[in-house]
mmCIF file of C-alpha atoms and ligand atoms in Angstrom:
data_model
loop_
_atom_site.group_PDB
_atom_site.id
_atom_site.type_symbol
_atom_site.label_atom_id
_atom_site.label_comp_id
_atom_site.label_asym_id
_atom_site.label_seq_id
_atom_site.Cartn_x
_atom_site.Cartn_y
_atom_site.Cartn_z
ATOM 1 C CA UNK A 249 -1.113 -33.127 28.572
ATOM 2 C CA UNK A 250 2.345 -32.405 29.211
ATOM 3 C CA UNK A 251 4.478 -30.238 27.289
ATOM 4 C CA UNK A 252 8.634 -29.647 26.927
ATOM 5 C CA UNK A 253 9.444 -26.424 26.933
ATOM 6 C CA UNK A 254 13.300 -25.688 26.647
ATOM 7 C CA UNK A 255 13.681 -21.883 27.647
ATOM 8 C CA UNK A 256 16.730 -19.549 26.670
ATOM 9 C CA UNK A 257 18.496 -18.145 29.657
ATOM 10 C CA UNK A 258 20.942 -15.681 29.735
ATOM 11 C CA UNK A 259 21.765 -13.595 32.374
ATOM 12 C CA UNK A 260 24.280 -11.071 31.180
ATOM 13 C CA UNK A 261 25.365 -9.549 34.285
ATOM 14 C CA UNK A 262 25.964 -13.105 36.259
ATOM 15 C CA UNK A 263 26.665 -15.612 32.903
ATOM 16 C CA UNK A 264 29.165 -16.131 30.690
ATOM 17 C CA UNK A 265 27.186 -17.698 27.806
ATOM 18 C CA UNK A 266 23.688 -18.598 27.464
ATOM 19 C CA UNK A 267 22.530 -22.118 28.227
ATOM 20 C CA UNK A 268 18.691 -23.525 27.503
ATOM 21 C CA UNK A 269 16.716 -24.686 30.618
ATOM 22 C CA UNK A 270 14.379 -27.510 30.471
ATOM 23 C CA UNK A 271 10.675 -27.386 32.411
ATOM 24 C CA UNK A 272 7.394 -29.381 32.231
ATOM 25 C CA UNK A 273 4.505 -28.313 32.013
ATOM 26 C CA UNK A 274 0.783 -29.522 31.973
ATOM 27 C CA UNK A 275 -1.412 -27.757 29.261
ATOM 28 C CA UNK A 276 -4.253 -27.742 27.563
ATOM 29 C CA UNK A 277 -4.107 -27.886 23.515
ATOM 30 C CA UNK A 278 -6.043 -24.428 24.064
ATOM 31 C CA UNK A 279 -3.860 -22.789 26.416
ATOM 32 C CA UNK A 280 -1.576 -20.057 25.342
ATOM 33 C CA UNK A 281 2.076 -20.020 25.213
ATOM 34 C CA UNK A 282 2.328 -16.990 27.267
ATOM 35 C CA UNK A 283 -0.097 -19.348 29.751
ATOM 36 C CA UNK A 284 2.491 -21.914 29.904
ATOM 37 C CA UNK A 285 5.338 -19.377 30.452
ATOM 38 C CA UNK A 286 3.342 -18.278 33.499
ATOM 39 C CA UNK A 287 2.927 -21.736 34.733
ATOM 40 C CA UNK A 288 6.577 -21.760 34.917
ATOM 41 C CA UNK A 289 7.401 -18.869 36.481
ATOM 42 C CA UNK A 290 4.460 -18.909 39.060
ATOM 43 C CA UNK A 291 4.877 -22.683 40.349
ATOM 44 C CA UNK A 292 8.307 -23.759 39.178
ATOM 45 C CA UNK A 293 11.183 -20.703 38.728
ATOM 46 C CA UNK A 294 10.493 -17.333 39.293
ATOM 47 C CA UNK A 295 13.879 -16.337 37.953
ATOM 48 C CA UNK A 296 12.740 -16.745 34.320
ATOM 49 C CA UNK A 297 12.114 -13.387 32.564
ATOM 50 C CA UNK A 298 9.716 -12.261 30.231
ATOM 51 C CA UNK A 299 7.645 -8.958 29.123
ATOM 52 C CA UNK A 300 4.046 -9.378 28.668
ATOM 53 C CA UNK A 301 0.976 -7.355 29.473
ATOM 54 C CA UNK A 302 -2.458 -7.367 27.973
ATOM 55 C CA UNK A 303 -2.304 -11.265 27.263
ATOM 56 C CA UNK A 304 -4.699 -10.265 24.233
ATOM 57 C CA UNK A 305 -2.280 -9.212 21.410
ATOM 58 C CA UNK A 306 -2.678 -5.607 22.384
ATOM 59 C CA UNK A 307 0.139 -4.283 24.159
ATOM 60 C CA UNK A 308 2.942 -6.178 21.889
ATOM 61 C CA UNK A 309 5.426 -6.823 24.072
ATOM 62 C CA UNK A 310 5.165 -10.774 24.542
ATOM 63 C CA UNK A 311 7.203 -11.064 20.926
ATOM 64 C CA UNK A 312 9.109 -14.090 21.173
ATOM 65 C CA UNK A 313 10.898 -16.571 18.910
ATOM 66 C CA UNK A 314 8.552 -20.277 18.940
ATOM 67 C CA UNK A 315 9.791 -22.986 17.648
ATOM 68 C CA UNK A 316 11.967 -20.721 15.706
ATOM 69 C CA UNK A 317 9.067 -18.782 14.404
ATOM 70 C CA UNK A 318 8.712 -14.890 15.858
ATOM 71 C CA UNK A 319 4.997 -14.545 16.968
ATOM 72 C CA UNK A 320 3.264 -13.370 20.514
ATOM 73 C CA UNK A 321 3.134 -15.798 23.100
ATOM 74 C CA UNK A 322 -0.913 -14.743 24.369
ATOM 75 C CA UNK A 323 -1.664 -15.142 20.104
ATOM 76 C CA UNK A 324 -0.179 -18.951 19.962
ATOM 77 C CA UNK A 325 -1.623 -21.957 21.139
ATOM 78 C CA UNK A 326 -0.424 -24.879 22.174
ATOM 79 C CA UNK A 327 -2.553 -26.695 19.966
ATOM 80 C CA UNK A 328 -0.926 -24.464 16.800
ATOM 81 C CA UNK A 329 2.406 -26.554 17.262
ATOM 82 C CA UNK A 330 3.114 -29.640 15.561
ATOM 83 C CA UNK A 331 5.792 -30.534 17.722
ATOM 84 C CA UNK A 332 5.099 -33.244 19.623
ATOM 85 C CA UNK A 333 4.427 -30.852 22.505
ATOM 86 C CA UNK A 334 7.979 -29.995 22.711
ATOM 87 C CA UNK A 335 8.634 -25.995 22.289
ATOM 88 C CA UNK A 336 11.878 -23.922 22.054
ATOM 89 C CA UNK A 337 11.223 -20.645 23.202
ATOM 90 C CA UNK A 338 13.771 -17.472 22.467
ATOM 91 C CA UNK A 339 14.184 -14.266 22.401
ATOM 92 C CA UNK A 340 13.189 -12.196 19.174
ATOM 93 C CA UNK A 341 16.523 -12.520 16.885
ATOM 94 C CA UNK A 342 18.611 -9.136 16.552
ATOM 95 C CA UNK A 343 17.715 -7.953 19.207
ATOM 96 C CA UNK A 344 20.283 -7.333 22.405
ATOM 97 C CA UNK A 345 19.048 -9.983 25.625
ATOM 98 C CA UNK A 346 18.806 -7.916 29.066
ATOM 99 C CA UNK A 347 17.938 -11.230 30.641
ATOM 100 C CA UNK A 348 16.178 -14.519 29.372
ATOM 101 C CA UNK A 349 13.484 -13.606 27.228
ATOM 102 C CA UNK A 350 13.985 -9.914 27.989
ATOM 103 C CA UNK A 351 15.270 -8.213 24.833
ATOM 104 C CA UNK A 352 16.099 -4.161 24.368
ATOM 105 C CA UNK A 353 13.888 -2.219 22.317
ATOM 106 C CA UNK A 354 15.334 0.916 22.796
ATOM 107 C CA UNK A 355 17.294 0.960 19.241
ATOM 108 C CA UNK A 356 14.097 0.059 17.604
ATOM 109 C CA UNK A 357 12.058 2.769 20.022
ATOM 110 C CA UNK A 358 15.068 5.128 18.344
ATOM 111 C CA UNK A 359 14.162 4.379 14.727
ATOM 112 C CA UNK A 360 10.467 4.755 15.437
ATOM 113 C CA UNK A 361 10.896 8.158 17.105
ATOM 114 C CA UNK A 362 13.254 9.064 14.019
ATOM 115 C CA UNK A 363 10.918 9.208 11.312
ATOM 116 C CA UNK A 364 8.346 11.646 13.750
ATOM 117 C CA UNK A 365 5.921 9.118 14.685
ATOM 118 C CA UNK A 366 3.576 12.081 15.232
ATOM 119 C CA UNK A 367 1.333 14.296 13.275
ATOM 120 C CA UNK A 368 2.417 17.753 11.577
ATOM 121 C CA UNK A 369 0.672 20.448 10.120
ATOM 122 C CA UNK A 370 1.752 23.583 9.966
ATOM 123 C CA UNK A 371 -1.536 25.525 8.914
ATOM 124 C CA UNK A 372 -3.321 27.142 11.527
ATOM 125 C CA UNK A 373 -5.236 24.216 14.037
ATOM 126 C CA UNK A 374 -9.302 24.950 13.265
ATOM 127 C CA UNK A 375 -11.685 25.245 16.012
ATOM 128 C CA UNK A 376 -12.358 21.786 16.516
ATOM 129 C CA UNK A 377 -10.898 18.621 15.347
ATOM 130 C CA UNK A 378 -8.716 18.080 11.851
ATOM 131 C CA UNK A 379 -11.492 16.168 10.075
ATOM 132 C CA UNK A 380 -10.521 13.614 7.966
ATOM 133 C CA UNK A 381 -12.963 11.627 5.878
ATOM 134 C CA UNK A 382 -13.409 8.143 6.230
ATOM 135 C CA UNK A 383 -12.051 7.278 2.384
ATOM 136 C CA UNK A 384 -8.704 9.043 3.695
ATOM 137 C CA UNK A 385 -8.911 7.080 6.869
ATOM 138 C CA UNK A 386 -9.298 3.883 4.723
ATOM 139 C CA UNK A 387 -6.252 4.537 3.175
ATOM 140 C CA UNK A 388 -3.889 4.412 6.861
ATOM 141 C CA UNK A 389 -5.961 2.007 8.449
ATOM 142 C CA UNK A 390 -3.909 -0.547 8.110
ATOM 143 C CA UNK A 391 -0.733 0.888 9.355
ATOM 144 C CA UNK A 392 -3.114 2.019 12.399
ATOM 145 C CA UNK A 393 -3.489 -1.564 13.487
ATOM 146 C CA UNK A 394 0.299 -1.964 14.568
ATOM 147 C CA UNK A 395 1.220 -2.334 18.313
ATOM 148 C CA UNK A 396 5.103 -2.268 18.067
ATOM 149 C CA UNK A 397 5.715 -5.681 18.672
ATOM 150 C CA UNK A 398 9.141 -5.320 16.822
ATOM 151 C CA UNK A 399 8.158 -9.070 15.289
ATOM 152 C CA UNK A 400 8.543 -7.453 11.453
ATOM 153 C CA UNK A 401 11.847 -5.995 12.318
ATOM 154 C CA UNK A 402 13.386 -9.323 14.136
ATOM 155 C CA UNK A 403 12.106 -11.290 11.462
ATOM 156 C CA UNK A 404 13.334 -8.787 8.604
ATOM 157 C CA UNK A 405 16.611 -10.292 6.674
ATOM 158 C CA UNK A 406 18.050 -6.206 5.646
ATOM 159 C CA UNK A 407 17.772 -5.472 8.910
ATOM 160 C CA UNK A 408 19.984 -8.482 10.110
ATOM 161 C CA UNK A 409 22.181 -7.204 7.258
ATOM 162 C CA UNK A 410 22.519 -3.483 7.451
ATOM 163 C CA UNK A 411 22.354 -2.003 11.285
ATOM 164 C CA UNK A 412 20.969 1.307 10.131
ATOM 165 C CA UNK A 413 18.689 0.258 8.254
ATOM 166 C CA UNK A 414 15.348 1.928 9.631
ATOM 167 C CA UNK A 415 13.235 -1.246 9.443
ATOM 168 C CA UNK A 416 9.767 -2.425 8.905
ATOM 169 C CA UNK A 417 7.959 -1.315 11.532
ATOM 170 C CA UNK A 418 9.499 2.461 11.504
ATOM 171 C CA UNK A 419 8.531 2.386 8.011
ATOM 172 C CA UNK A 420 5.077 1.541 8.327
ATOM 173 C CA UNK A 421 4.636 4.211 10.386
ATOM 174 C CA UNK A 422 5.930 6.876 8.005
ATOM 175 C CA UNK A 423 3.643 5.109 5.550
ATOM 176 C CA UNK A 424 0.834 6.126 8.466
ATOM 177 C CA UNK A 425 2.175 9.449 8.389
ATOM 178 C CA UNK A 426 3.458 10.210 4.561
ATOM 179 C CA UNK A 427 -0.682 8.744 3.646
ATOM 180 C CA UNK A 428 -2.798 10.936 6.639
ATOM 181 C CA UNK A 429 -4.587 13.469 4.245
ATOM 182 C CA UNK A 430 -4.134 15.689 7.549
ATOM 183 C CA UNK A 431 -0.119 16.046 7.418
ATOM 184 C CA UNK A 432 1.279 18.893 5.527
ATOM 185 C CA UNK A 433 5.634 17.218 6.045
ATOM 186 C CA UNK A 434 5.058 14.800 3.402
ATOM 187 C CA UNK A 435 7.936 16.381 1.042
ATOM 188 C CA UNK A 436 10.721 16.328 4.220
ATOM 189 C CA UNK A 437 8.853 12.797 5.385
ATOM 190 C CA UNK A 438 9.591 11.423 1.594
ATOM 191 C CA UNK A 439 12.934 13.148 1.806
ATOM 192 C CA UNK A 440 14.358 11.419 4.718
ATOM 193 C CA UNK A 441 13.275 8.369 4.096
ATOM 194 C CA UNK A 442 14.567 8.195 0.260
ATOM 195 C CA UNK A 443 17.582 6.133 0.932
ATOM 196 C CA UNK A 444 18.781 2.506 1.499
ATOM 197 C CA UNK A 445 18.780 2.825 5.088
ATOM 198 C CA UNK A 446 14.852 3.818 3.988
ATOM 199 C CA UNK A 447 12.082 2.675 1.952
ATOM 200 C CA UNK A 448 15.063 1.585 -0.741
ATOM 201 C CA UNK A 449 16.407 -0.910 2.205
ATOM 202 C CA UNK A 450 13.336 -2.439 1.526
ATOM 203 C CA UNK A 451 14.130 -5.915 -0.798
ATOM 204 C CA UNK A 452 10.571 -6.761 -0.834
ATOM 205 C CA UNK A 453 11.111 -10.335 0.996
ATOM 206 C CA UNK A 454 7.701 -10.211 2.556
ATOM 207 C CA UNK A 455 8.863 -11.446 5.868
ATOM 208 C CA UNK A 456 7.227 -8.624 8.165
ATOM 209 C CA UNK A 457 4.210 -8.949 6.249
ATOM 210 C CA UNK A 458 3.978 -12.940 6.913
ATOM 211 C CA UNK A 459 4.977 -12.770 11.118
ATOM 212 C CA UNK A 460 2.967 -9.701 11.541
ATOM 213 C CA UNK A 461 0.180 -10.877 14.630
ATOM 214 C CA UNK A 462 -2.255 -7.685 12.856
ATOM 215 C CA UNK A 463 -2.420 -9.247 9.720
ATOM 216 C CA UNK A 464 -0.787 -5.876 8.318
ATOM 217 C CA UNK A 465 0.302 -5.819 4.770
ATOM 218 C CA UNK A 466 3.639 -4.087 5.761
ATOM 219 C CA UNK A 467 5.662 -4.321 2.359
ATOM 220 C CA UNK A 468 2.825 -3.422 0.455
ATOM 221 C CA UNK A 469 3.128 0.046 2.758
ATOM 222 C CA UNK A 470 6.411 0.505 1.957
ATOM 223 C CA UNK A 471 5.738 -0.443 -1.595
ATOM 224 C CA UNK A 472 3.683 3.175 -1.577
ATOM 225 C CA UNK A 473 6.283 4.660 -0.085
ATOM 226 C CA UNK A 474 8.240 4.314 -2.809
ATOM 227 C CA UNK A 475 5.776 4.714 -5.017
ATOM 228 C CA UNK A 476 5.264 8.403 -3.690
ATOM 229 C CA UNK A 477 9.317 8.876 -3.433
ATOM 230 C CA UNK A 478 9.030 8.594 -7.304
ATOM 231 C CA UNK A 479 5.870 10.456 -7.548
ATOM 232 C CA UNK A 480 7.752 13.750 -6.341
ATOM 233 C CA UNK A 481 6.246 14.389 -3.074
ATOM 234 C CA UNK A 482 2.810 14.433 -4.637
ATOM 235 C CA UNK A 483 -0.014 13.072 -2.067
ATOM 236 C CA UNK A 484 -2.300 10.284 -3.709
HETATM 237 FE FE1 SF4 B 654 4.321 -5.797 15.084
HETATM 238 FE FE2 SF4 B 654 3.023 -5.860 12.710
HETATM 239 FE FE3 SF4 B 654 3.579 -3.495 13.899
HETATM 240 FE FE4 SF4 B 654 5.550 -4.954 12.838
HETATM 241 S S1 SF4 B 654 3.845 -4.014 11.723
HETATM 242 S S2 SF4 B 654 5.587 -3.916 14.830
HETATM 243 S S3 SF4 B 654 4.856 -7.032 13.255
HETATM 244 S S4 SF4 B 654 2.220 -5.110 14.679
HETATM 245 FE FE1 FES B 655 0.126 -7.912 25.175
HETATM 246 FE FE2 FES B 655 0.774 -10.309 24.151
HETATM 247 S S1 FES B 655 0.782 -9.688 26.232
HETATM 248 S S2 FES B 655 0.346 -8.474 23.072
#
């Protein structure tokens, strides 16, 4: 069948404003978004540009904004649109274009890296591995799930309101990190993100939790965040 697909463009270095492009294309009601954004930059206009990888919602970097609805283009079908076969395709909101579909994720790269997206503890390493036990694994599964797609953050209404703001996703990994029964920094973790450009930014509008493409419950993660702000530091 065919499909409309009007495409933002917006070449910063050669444009003065963005403009929406128009293309055809002939799909199947199974075929992927990200399939049909292929098909147009393989056989009609190589010029459009767009991050993807994996195709298989692994990689997350294929976030885009449907039919004004932030979700990976290799997770939707065409067949999940009730649009007449006409789509709008845009970059995730909030986020600064570098060209077409192209958006920069260094700012949001920045707030990940500045809760310490990494693992501390500051007793002596055993011989082997840090063992954790699977109830304690349990607990962080969830948050282990995420592949930085930035779709919570884009989607998340503080963060279109307050710039520093840390965000959804950065949050959920502190959760990750603040929960692993293996981290000893959960006082200074808690510390730093006790604040309303932290957990406290967090206006429980469920929005990250409803685009997320892992079905992650990411304000009920913050939720325990602030639940062990309040608790003093004290590990569950
Ligand atoms: Fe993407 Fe979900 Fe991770 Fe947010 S929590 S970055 S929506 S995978
Ligand atoms: Fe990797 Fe979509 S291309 S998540």
């Amino acid at each position: 069948m065919k499909c409309q697909f009007t495409v933002f463009r917006f070449d910063p270095a050669a444009d003065e404003s963005p403009r929406y492009q128009e293309y055809r294309v002939d799909a199947e009601p199974t075929d992927k978004i990200l399939d049909c954004l292929n098909k147009i930059r393989w056989e009609q206009d190589p010029t459009l540009a767009f991050r993807a990888s994996c195709s298989h919602g692994i990689c997350g970097s294929d976030a885009l904004t449907i039919n004004g609805h932030v979700g990976l283009a290799c997770q939707k079908l065409v067949r999940d649109y009730k649009t007449a076969n006409n789509f709008v395709i845009e970059p995730l909101p909030l986020f600064k274009v570098i060209k077409d579909l192209v958006v920069d994720m260094n700012p949001f790269l920045e707030k990940h890296r500045s809760v310490k997206p990494y693992l501390i503890n500051d007793e002596p390493p055993p011989e082997g591995e840090r063992i954790q036990s699977q109830k304690d694994q349990t607990v962080i599964e969830p948050a282990l799930r995420c592949i930085l797609c930035a779709s919570c953050t884009a989607s998340c209404p503080i963060s279109r309101s307050n710039p520093d703001y840390v965000g959804p996703a950065a949050l959920l990994r502190a959760f990750r990190y603040v929960y692993d029964s293996r981290d000893t920094a959960t006082g200074s973790r808690l510390a730093g993100l006790d604040g309303n450009d932290g957990a406290w930014g967090c206006k429980t509008m469920w929005w990250c939790t409803d685009v997320c493409p892992k079905g992650i419950p990411v304000t009920r993660c913050i939720g325990q965040i602030k639940r062990a702000i309040k608790q003093k530091d004290k590990k569950p």
